[in-house]
CSV table of C-alpha atoms in Angstrom, one decimal:
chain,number,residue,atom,x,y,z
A,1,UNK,CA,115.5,88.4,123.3
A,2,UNK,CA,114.3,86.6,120.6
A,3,UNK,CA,110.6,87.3,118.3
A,4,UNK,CA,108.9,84.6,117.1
A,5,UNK,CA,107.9,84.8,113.1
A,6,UNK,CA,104.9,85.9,112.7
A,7,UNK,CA,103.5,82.5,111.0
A,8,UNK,CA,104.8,81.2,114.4
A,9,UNK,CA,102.7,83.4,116.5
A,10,UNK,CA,100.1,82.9,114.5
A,11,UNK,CA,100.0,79.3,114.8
A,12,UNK,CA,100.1,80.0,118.3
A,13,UNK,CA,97.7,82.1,118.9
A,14,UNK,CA,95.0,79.9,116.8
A,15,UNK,CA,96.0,77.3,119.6
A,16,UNK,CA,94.7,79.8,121.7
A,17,UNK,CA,91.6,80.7,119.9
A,18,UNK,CA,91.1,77.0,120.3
A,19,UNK,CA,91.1,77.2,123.5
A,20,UNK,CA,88.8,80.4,124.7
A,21,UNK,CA,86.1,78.6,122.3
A,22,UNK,CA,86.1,76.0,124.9
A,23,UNK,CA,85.4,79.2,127.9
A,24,UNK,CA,81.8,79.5,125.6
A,25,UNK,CA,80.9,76.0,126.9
A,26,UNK,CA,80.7,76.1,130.2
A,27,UNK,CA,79.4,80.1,130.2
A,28,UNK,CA,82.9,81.6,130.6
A,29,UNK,CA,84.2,84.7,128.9
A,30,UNK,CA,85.8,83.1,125.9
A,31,UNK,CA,89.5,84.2,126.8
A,32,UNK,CA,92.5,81.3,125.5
A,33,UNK,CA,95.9,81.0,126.5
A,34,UNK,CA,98.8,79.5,125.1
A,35,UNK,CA,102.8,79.1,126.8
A,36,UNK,CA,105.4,77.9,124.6
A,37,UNK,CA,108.8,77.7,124.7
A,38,UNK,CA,111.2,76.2,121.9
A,39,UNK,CA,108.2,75.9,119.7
A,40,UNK,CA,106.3,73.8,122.0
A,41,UNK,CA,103.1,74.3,124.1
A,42,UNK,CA,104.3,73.5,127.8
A,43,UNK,CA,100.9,75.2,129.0
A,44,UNK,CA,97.4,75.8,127.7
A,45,UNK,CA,94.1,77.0,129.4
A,46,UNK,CA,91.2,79.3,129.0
A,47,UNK,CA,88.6,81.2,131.2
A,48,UNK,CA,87.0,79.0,134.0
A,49,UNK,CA,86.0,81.6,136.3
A,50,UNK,CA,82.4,81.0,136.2
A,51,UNK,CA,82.6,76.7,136.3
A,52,UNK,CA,85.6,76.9,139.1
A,53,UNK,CA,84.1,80.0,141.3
A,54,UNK,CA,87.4,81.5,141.2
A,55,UNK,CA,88.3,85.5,140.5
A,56,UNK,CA,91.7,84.4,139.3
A,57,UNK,CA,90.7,81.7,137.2
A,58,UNK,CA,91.5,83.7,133.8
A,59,UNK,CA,93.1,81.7,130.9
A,60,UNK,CA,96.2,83.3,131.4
A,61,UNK,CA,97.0,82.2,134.9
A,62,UNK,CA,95.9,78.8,134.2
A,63,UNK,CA,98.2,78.5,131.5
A,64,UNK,CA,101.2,80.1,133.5
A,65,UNK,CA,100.6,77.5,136.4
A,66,UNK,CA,100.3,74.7,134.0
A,67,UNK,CA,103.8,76.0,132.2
A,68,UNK,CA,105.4,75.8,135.7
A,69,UNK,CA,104.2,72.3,136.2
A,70,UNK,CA,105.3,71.2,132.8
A,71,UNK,CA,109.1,72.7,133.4
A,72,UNK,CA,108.8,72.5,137.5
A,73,UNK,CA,109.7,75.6,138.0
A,74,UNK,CA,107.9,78.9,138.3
A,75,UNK,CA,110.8,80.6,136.3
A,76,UNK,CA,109.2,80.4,132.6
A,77,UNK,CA,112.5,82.4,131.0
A,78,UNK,CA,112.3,81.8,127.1
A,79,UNK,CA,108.6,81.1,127.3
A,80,UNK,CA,106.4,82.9,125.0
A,81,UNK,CA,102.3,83.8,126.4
A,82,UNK,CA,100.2,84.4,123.7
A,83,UNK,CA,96.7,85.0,124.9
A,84,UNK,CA,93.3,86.2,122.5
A,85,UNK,CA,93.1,89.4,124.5
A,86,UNK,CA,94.9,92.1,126.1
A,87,UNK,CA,95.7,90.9,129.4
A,88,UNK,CA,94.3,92.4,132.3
A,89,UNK,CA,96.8,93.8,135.4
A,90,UNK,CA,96.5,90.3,137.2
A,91,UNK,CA,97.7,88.6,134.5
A,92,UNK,CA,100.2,91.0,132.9
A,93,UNK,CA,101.8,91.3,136.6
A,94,UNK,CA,102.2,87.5,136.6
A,95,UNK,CA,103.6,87.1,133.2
A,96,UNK,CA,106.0,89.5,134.7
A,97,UNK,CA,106.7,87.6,138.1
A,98,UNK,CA,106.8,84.4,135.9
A,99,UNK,CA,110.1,85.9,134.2
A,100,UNK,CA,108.2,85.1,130.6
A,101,UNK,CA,110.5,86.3,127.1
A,102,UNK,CA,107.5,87.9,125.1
A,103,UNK,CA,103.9,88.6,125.6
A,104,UNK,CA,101.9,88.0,122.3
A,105,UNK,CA,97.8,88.9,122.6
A,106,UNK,CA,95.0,89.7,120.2
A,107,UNK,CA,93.2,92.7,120.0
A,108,UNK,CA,93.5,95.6,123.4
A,109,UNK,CA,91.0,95.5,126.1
A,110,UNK,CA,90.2,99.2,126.8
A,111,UNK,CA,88.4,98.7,130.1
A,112,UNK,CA,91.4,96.1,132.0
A,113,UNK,CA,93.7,96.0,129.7
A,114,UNK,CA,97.6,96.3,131.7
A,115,UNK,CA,99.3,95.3,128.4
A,116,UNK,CA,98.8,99.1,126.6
A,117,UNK,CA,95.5,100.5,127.4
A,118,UNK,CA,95.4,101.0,131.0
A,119,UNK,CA,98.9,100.5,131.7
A,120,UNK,CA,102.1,99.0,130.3
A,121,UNK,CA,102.8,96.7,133.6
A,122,UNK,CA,105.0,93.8,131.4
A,123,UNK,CA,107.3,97.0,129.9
A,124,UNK,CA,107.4,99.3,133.3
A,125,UNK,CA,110.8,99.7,133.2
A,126,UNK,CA,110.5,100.5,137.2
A,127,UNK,CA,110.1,96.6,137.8
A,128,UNK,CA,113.0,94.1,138.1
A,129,UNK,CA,111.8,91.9,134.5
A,130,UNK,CA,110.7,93.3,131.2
A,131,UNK,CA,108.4,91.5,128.5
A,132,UNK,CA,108.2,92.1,125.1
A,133,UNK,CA,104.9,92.8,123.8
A,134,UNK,CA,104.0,92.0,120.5
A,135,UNK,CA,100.3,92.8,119.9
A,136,UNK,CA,97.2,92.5,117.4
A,137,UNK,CA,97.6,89.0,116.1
A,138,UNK,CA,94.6,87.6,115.2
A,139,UNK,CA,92.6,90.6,116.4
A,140,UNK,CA,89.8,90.4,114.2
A,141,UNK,CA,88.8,86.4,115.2
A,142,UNK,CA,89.6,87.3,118.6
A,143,UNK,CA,86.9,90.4,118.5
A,144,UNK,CA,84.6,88.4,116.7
A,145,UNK,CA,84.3,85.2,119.1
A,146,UNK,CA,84.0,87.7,122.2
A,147,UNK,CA,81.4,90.2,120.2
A,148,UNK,CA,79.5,87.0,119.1
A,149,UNK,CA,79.5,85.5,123.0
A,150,UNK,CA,78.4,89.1,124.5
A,151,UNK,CA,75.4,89.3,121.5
A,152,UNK,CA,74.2,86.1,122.8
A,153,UNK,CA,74.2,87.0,126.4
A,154,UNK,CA,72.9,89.7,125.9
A,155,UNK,CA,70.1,88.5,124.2
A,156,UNK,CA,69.4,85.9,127.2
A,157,UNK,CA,69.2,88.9,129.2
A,158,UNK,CA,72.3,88.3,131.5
A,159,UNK,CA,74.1,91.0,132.9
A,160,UNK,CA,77.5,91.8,132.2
């Protein structure tokens, strides 16, 4: 199993930043995702729950369905998730069934987090794949964009 350098996740994970600023416009959590394998992006999403009406519509799944397009195949060995929060235990799970190399996500999510907090689903060594987990890249930016988007919701008097 190969790590990425950390300039390399880096890089990555702004990619992904980029991408849960877009979630803000359309009054989504702003979550981002990022799949890349060999140094390329063969997926990219972020939150559309709200604008699609769909529970499962988190960055992360997006991304993952998009990867499988992009290769044709739902087998995304090598492939490399890096997401601007700790994924919850929908999205761990499938990062899992998707056969990914290496998880790579921003700061933990105490409340759903599956990645560390709550549970360890992409390490459980009781399940047939294992996926590295690389975590706090970018923590601080990703904190700050979902602290910011919360402040102003909260604000507007919306309920979380």
């Amino acid at each position: 199993m190969s790590a990425g350098t950390p300039q390399e996740d880096e890089g990555f994970m702004r990619q992904a930043l980029g991408e849960a600023i877009r979630a803000v416009d359309h009054g989504d959590v702003p979550v981002g995702a990022v799949v890349a394998r060999g140094g390329e992006v063969i997926g990219s999403a972020h939150n559309e729950r709200e604008v699609r009406g769909d529970p499962t519509a988190h960055a992360e799944i997006l991304a993952l369905r998009e990867a499988a397009a992009t290769l044709k195949s739902w087998r995304l060995s090598g492939a490399v998730l890096y997401v601007t929060l700790e994924p919850c235990p929908m999205c761990a799970g499938a990062g899992v069934l998707a056969r990914l190399e290496r998880l790579v996500y921003g700061p933990q999510d105490p409340r759903a987090g599956a990645a560390y907090s709550l549970y360890n689903i992409p390490e459980d060594p009781r399940l047939n794949h294992n996926v590295a987990i690389t975590s706090g890249v970018l923590a601080r930016e990703s904190e700050a964009l979902l602290r910011s988007f919360f402040e102003t919701r909260r604000g507007q008097g919306a309920l979380l």
